[in-house]
Amino acid sequence: MLANLPKAVTIVDVTTRDGFQMETGPFIPTAAKIEIVNRIARSGIPEIQVTSFVHPRAVPQLADAAEVFQGIDRLPGVKYRALVPNAVGAERALAAGADELNLMVSVTDSHSLANANRTTADALALLEPVLELAERAGVPATAGGATGLGCPFEGFPPVERLYEVYGFFYERGVRKMSVADTAGMANPLLVYDRLSRLRERFPEASFALHLHDTRRMATANILAGLEAGVTEYDGAVGGLGGCPYSPGATGNIATEELVHFFDALGISTGVDLDALLTIARRLREIVGHELDSAILRAGKSTDLLGPRTTGQTKLVS
Ligand code: ZN
């Protein structure tokens, strides 16, 4: 018998940020981005990381962040979040009316240097004015730790390193944290250990998990996360996304796989899985390549073939 399963979890969709930022093909039209955000909101997803207010030179695919925010419907009850890398980005996100500013640093110096050309400590210092801007605007800020559960350069960060990074945000009043397995290296024992210790160390904060399914361990890791009391999980429709330092790696766990998994466990998400699958098919058209989504490929485990008739038998092994 599985212990400690919650009755409900929150799904956060990051398709149009984490997923689209990794798309190296042609620029995805602003109208298509707006369409996907609107459809995701209507599927029952309560929180969407819409885009990143990163410098357009760094991520050309997200150069239309402000236009996307301006164009989307704002469904009541849905939180429209924005990733902000620095103070300029935060000002743009606040002007665009983002409901929440998501801050992110790499937990390990090697990844931080490779990704942002500065150490973790320098990256944190750069976020100080972002926290002040958010506070002044009365908009909540959250803290995410990339490579928090595994770094392709340094391996698994010790828990003390996590205490340091999340402690920086906690001391400054941030109460919503997220831990990312950016390179898909985590395992259930590690997830359980780190998330239960973080929750104990920072009792007033909530922790979310951002898992990549690079090595097909994401659902096992979610089970460990549930056991550790984590009730918020990120996903990207079609499993879009990736990690530039894990060549050939698959991306985020697919949002439809998350919902399918929680449905199977009897854990409520409030999300319409069929609507998500329709979005995944549309997304395949938009990005112009196959998606890494087991549920899109195989259908739901509740889709039955109906009564067998003779003549259908095929030998399979
Ligand atoms: Zn991701």
Tab-separated table of C-alpha atoms and ligand atoms in Angstrom:
chain	number	residue	atom	x	y	z
A	1	MET	CA	0.000	0.000	0.000
A	2	LEU	CA	1.387	3.392	-0.960
A	3	ALA	CA	1.481	5.747	1.961
A	4	ASN	CA	1.037	9.495	2.081
A	5	LEU	CA	-0.627	10.080	-1.272
A	6	PRO	CA	-2.327	13.493	-1.343
A	7	LYS	CA	-5.889	13.909	-2.592
A	8	ALA	CA	-4.932	16.629	-5.057
A	9	VAL	CA	-1.852	18.174	-6.687
A	10	THR	CA	-1.180	21.341	-8.668
A	11	ILE	CA	0.129	21.039	-12.218
A	12	VAL	CA	2.172	23.923	-13.592
A	13	ASP	CA	2.595	23.988	-17.357
A	14	VAL	CA	5.840	25.365	-18.778
A	15	THR	CA	5.376	24.466	-22.469
A	16	THR	CA	5.521	27.959	-23.895
A	17	ARG	CA	8.606	28.925	-21.851
A	18	ASP	CA	10.783	25.903	-21.104
A	19	GLY	CA	9.532	24.002	-24.146
A	20	PHE	CA	9.621	26.765	-26.741
A	21	GLN	CA	12.953	28.230	-25.601
A	22	MET	CA	14.657	25.017	-26.733
A	23	GLU	CA	13.057	25.049	-30.197
A	24	THR	CA	15.804	25.853	-32.659
A	25	GLY	CA	13.603	25.729	-35.763
A	26	PRO	CA	11.785	28.707	-37.281
A	27	PHE	CA	10.355	31.391	-34.973
A	28	ILE	CA	7.065	30.145	-33.522
A	29	PRO	CA	4.475	32.807	-34.443
A	30	THR	CA	3.213	34.902	-31.533
A	31	ALA	CA	-0.374	33.938	-32.415
A	32	ALA	CA	0.493	30.235	-32.052
A	33	LYS	CA	2.063	30.857	-28.640
A	34	ILE	CA	-1.041	32.759	-27.521
A	35	GLU	CA	-3.283	29.982	-28.835
A	36	ILE	CA	-1.368	27.317	-26.873
A	37	VAL	CA	-1.435	29.323	-23.614
A	38	ASN	CA	-5.189	29.898	-23.990
A	39	ARG	CA	-5.900	26.239	-24.730
A	40	ILE	CA	-3.754	25.082	-21.802
A	41	ALA	CA	-5.627	27.439	-19.458
A	42	ARG	CA	-8.964	26.118	-20.729
A	43	SER	CA	-7.863	22.502	-20.122
A	44	GLY	CA	-7.950	23.228	-16.384
A	45	ILE	CA	-4.236	23.875	-15.748
A	46	PRO	CA	-4.210	26.386	-12.869
A	47	GLU	CA	-0.711	27.843	-13.341
A	48	ILE	CA	1.152	28.545	-16.569
A	49	GLN	CA	4.707	29.775	-16.974
A	50	VAL	CA	3.875	31.785	-20.079
A	51	THR	CA	7.302	32.986	-21.185
A	52	SER	CA	10.659	34.343	-20.107
A	53	PHE	CA	11.568	38.030	-20.172
A	54	VAL	CA	15.088	37.131	-21.156
A	55	HIS	CA	17.131	39.287	-23.531
A	56	PRO	CA	15.951	38.510	-27.096
A	57	ARG	CA	19.551	37.935	-28.155
A	58	ALA	CA	19.938	35.170	-25.571
A	59	VAL	CA	16.695	33.387	-26.506
A	60	PRO	CA	15.365	34.702	-29.854
A	61	GLN	CA	12.426	32.280	-29.705
A	62	LEU	CA	10.995	34.243	-26.737
A	63	ALA	CA	11.613	37.746	-28.113
A	64	ASP	CA	7.828	38.309	-28.179
A	65	ALA	CA	7.316	37.798	-24.409
A	66	ALA	CA	5.462	41.103	-23.928
A	67	GLU	CA	3.250	40.570	-26.999
A	68	VAL	CA	2.327	37.067	-25.825
A	69	PHE	CA	1.322	38.386	-22.404
A	70	GLN	CA	-0.667	41.153	-24.036
A	71	GLY	CA	-2.478	38.736	-26.362
A	72	ILE	CA	-3.560	35.965	-23.995
A	73	ASP	CA	-6.977	35.699	-22.345
A	74	ARG	CA	-6.699	35.996	-18.588
A	75	LEU	CA	-9.003	33.304	-17.247
A	76	PRO	CA	-10.095	33.982	-13.675
A	77	GLY	CA	-8.378	31.626	-11.236
A	78	VAL	CA	-5.458	30.915	-13.564
A	79	LYS	CA	-2.041	32.194	-12.558
A	80	TYR	CA	0.034	33.498	-15.476
A	81	ARG	CA	3.687	33.381	-14.459
A	82	ALA	CA	6.842	34.786	-16.036
A	83	LEU	CA	10.454	33.736	-15.736
A	84	VAL	CA	12.702	36.736	-15.122
A	85	PRO	CA	16.504	36.498	-15.325
A	86	ASN	CA	17.341	40.029	-14.123
A	87	ALA	CA	15.958	43.450	-13.140
A	88	VAL	CA	15.317	44.561	-16.729
A	89	GLY	CA	13.339	41.372	-17.338
A	90	ALA	CA	11.443	41.869	-14.075
A	91	GLU	CA	10.416	45.383	-15.080
A	92	ARG	CA	9.176	44.123	-18.442
A	93	ALA	CA	7.278	41.249	-16.792
A	94	LEU	CA	5.632	43.572	-14.264
A	95	ALA	CA	4.656	45.990	-17.039
A	96	ALA	CA	3.123	43.040	-18.918
A	97	GLY	CA	1.006	42.149	-15.876
A	98	ALA	CA	2.595	38.850	-14.850
A	99	ASP	CA	0.882	37.335	-11.796
A	100	GLU	CA	4.107	35.911	-10.418
A	101	LEU	CA	7.833	36.342	-11.105
A	102	ASN	CA	9.812	33.113	-11.290
A	103	LEU	CA	13.516	33.497	-10.492
A	104	MET	CA	16.025	30.796	-11.241
A	105	VAL	CA	19.661	30.086	-10.509
A	106	SER	CA	21.884	27.115	-11.147
A	107	VAL	CA	22.658	25.412	-7.862
A	108	THR	CA	26.139	24.390	-9.066
A	109	ASP	CA	28.848	26.846	-10.125
A	110	SER	CA	29.861	24.824	-13.190
A	111	HIS	CA	26.338	24.859	-14.633
A	112	SER	CA	25.882	28.504	-13.675
A	113	LEU	CA	29.132	29.452	-15.440
A	114	ALA	CA	28.202	27.430	-18.524
A	115	ASN	CA	24.624	28.708	-18.647
A	116	ALA	CA	24.857	32.287	-17.353
A	117	ASN	CA	28.594	32.987	-17.401
A	118	ARG	CA	28.721	33.685	-13.666
A	119	THR	CA	28.981	31.735	-10.411
A	120	THR	CA	25.892	30.870	-8.370
A	121	ALA	CA	26.801	33.546	-5.803
A	122	ASP	CA	27.119	36.203	-8.519
A	123	ALA	CA	23.826	35.057	-10.044
A	124	LEU	CA	22.115	35.351	-6.653
A	125	ALA	CA	23.486	38.868	-6.164
A	126	LEU	CA	21.984	39.825	-9.510
A	127	LEU	CA	18.568	38.653	-8.315
A	128	GLU	CA	18.545	40.858	-5.235
A	129	PRO	CA	17.122	43.901	-7.127
A	130	VAL	CA	14.579	41.595	-8.802
A	131	LEU	CA	13.251	40.578	-5.393
A	132	GLU	CA	13.037	44.257	-4.420
A	133	LEU	CA	11.125	45.109	-7.605
A	134	ALA	CA	8.654	42.283	-6.997
A	135	GLU	CA	8.164	43.310	-3.389
A	136	ARG	CA	7.542	46.936	-4.320
A	137	ALA	CA	5.018	45.876	-6.976
A	138	GLY	CA	3.295	43.497	-4.569
A	139	VAL	CA	3.795	40.588	-6.970
A	140	PRO	CA	4.980	37.285	-5.486
A	141	ALA	CA	8.420	35.976	-6.443
A	142	THR	CA	9.429	32.326	-6.494
A	143	ALA	CA	12.851	30.692	-6.473
A	144	GLY	CA	13.924	27.813	-8.678
A	145	GLY	CA	17.172	25.874	-8.465
A	146	ALA	CA	18.394	24.402	-11.751
A	147	THR	CA	20.597	21.290	-11.424
A	148	GLY	CA	19.378	21.038	-7.814
A	149	LEU	CA	19.013	17.275	-8.220
A	150	GLY	CA	21.962	16.625	-10.490
A	151	CYS	CA	24.501	18.598	-12.501
A	152	PRO	CA	26.071	17.210	-15.676
A	153	PHE	CA	29.416	18.722	-14.617
A	154	GLU	CA	29.462	18.151	-10.849
A	155	GLY	CA	27.053	15.303	-10.117
A	156	PHE	CA	24.603	15.478	-7.217
A	157	PRO	CA	24.848	18.712	-5.203
A	158	PRO	CA	25.181	18.072	-1.455
A	159	VAL	CA	22.192	19.100	0.634
A	160	GLU	CA	24.274	21.871	2.266
A	161	ARG	CA	24.576	23.519	-1.134
A	162	LEU	CA	20.789	23.453	-1.494
A	163	TYR	CA	20.430	24.949	1.990
A	164	GLU	CA	22.731	27.807	0.944
A	165	VAL	CA	20.910	28.610	-2.295
A	166	TYR	CA	17.343	28.301	-0.987
A	167	GLY	CA	18.434	29.971	2.276
A	168	PHE	CA	19.342	33.095	0.284
A	169	PHE	CA	15.751	33.351	-0.968
A	170	TYR	CA	14.145	32.277	2.318
A	171	GLU	CA	15.973	34.992	4.239
A	172	ARG	CA	14.596	37.499	1.749
A	173	GLY	CA	11.013	36.406	2.280
A	174	VAL	CA	10.490	34.006	-0.653
A	175	ARG	CA	8.138	31.223	0.378
A	176	LYS	CA	7.579	29.391	-2.903
A	177	MET	CA	10.500	27.294	-4.128
A	178	SER	CA	11.073	24.851	-6.942
A	179	VAL	CA	13.774	22.226	-7.370
A	180	ALA	CA	14.733	21.224	-10.906
A	181	ASP	CA	16.239	18.018	-12.211
A	182	THR	CA	17.498	19.908	-15.247
A	183	ALA	CA	19.569	17.089	-16.698
A	184	GLY	CA	17.237	14.266	-15.649
A	185	MET	CA	19.789	12.660	-13.342
A	186	ALA	CA	17.736	12.265	-10.158
A	187	ASN	CA	16.501	9.042	-8.605
A	188	PRO	CA	13.692	8.431	-6.093
A	189	LEU	CA	15.977	8.047	-3.063
A	190	LEU	CA	17.680	11.355	-3.830
A	191	VAL	CA	14.365	13.139	-4.451
A	192	TYR	CA	12.915	11.856	-1.199
A	193	ASP	CA	16.034	12.773	0.779
A	194	ARG	CA	16.513	16.290	-0.621
A	195	LEU	CA	12.856	17.333	-0.667
A	196	SER	CA	12.072	16.099	2.832
A	197	ARG	CA	15.186	17.797	4.208
A	198	LEU	CA	14.466	21.058	2.383
A	199	ARG	CA	10.894	21.082	3.678
A	200	GLU	CA	12.167	20.494	7.197
A	201	ARG	CA	14.839	23.188	6.933
A	202	PHE	CA	12.480	25.810	5.463
A	203	PRO	CA	9.172	24.989	7.160
A	204	GLU	CA	7.292	28.056	5.921
A	205	ALA	CA	8.147	27.421	2.271
A	206	SER	CA	6.428	25.154	-0.244
A	207	PHE	CA	8.537	23.196	-2.706
A	208	ALA	CA	7.619	22.194	-6.258
A	209	LEU	CA	9.388	19.681	-8.489
A	210	HIS	CA	10.497	20.373	-12.051
A	211	LEU	CA	11.498	17.023	-13.510
A	212	HIS	CA	13.002	16.086	-16.831
A	213	ASP	CA	12.369	12.569	-18.081
A	214	THR	CA	15.784	12.173	-19.672
A	215	ARG	CA	16.390	8.718	-18.196
A	216	ARG	CA	12.747	7.677	-17.815
A	217	MET	CA	12.811	8.136	-14.053
A	218	ALA	CA	10.447	11.100	-13.767
A	219	THR	CA	7.316	9.242	-12.637
A	220	ALA	CA	9.329	7.216	-10.109
A	221	ASN	CA	10.761	10.502	-8.865
A	222	ILE	CA	7.266	11.982	-8.575
A	223	LEU	CA	6.216	9.097	-6.359
A	224	ALA	CA	9.188	9.911	-4.117
A	225	GLY	CA	8.202	13.584	-4.239
A	226	LEU	CA	4.645	12.748	-3.159
A	227	GLU	CA	6.045	10.676	-0.306
A	228	ALA	CA	8.135	13.699	0.736
A	229	GLY	CA	5.015	15.897	0.738
A	230	VAL	CA	5.499	17.741	-2.578
A	231	THR	CA	2.183	18.605	-4.219
A	232	GLU	CA	3.220	20.812	-7.143
A	233	TYR	CA	4.728	19.502	-10.387
A	234	ASP	CA	5.851	21.155	-13.638
A	235	GLY	CA	5.318	19.659	-17.077
A	236	ALA	CA	5.482	20.662	-20.739
A	237	VAL	CA	2.934	19.394	-23.257
A	238	GLY	CA	4.509	16.837	-25.598
A	239	GLY	CA	7.580	16.640	-23.358
A	240	LEU	CA	9.076	19.687	-25.053
A	241	GLY	CA	12.242	21.212	-23.657
A	242	GLY	CA	15.637	19.800	-22.968
A	243	CYS	CA	19.029	20.608	-21.651
A	244	PRO	CA	21.786	21.984	-23.882
A	245	TYR	CA	24.391	20.085	-21.834
A	246	SER	CA	22.724	16.693	-22.233
A	247	PRO	CA	22.877	16.174	-25.991
A	248	GLY	CA	20.001	14.135	-27.349
A	249	ALA	CA	18.245	14.300	-24.008
A	250	THR	CA	14.487	14.344	-23.810
A	251	GLY	CA	12.830	17.297	-22.174
A	252	ASN	CA	10.423	17.985	-19.388
A	253	ILE	CA	8.031	15.288	-18.349
A	254	ALA	CA	5.006	15.737	-20.600
A	255	THR	CA	2.095	17.501	-18.907
A	256	GLU	CA	-0.257	14.835	-20.311
A	257	GLU	CA	1.949	12.115	-18.765
A	258	LEU	CA	1.741	13.898	-15.409
A	259	VAL	CA	-2.044	14.107	-15.565
A	260	HIS	CA	-2.345	10.498	-16.774
A	261	PHE	CA	-0.112	9.366	-13.903
A	262	PHE	CA	-2.068	11.281	-11.253
A	263	ASP	CA	-5.397	10.136	-12.737
A	264	ALA	CA	-4.205	6.533	-12.400
A	265	LEU	CA	-3.317	7.129	-8.750
A	266	GLY	CA	-6.693	8.729	-8.043
A	267	ILE	CA	-5.037	12.079	-7.293
A	268	SER	CA	-7.074	15.016	-8.540
A	269	THR	CA	-5.494	17.610	-10.866
A	270	GLY	CA	-8.580	19.360	-12.223
A	271	VAL	CA	-7.135	18.963	-15.728
A	272	ASP	CA	-8.963	17.507	-18.737
A	273	LEU	CA	-6.545	14.929	-20.172
A	274	ASP	CA	-8.354	14.655	-23.528
A	275	ALA	CA	-8.063	18.420	-23.969
A	276	LEU	CA	-4.331	18.170	-23.272
A	277	LEU	CA	-3.935	15.446	-25.893
A	278	THR	CA	-5.681	17.648	-28.448
A	279	ILE	CA	-3.232	20.439	-27.542
A	280	ALA	CA	-0.299	18.024	-27.929
A	281	ARG	CA	-1.421	17.139	-31.487
A	282	ARG	CA	-1.756	20.827	-32.342
A	283	LEU	CA	1.654	21.496	-30.813
A	284	ARG	CA	3.187	18.829	-33.041
A	285	GLU	CA	1.948	20.816	-36.044
A	286	ILE	CA	3.274	24.077	-34.619
A	287	VAL	CA	6.808	22.863	-33.833
A	288	GLY	CA	6.947	20.640	-36.900
A	289	HIS	CA	8.502	17.563	-35.334
A	290	GLU	CA	7.545	14.456	-33.371
A	291	LEU	CA	6.936	14.852	-29.645
A	292	ASP	CA	8.270	12.632	-26.901
A	293	SER	CA	4.998	11.798	-25.190
A	294	ALA	CA	4.123	8.242	-24.233
A	295	ILE	CA	0.429	9.044	-23.836
A	296	LEU	CA	0.238	10.776	-27.204
A	297	ARG	CA	1.876	7.687	-28.738
A	298	ALA	CA	0.045	4.922	-26.889
A	299	GLY	CA	-3.175	6.567	-25.684
A	300	LYS	CA	-4.514	6.430	-22.174
A	301	SER	CA	-4.439	3.188	-20.183
A	302	THR	CA	-8.228	3.491	-19.973
A	303	ASP	CA	-8.647	3.512	-23.791
A	304	LEU	CA	-9.776	-0.057	-24.444
A	305	LEU	CA	-10.056	-1.684	-27.845
A	306	GLY	CA	-13.517	-3.098	-27.232
A	307	PRO	CA	-14.625	-6.727	-27.683
A	308	ARG	CA	-12.344	-8.896	-29.794
A	309	THR	CA	-13.601	-10.411	-32.997
A	310	THR	CA	-12.093	-13.403	-34.762
A	311	GLY	CA	-9.330	-12.971	-37.253
A	312	GLN	CA	-7.522	-10.268	-35.275
A	313	THR	CA	-4.973	-12.468	-33.562
A	314	LYS	CA	-1.373	-11.504	-34.129
A	315	LEU	CA	1.574	-13.177	-32.468
A	316	VAL	CA	3.351	-10.672	-30.250
A	317	SER	CA	6.118	-11.146	-27.780
B	1	ZN	ZN	12.710	22.033	-17.744
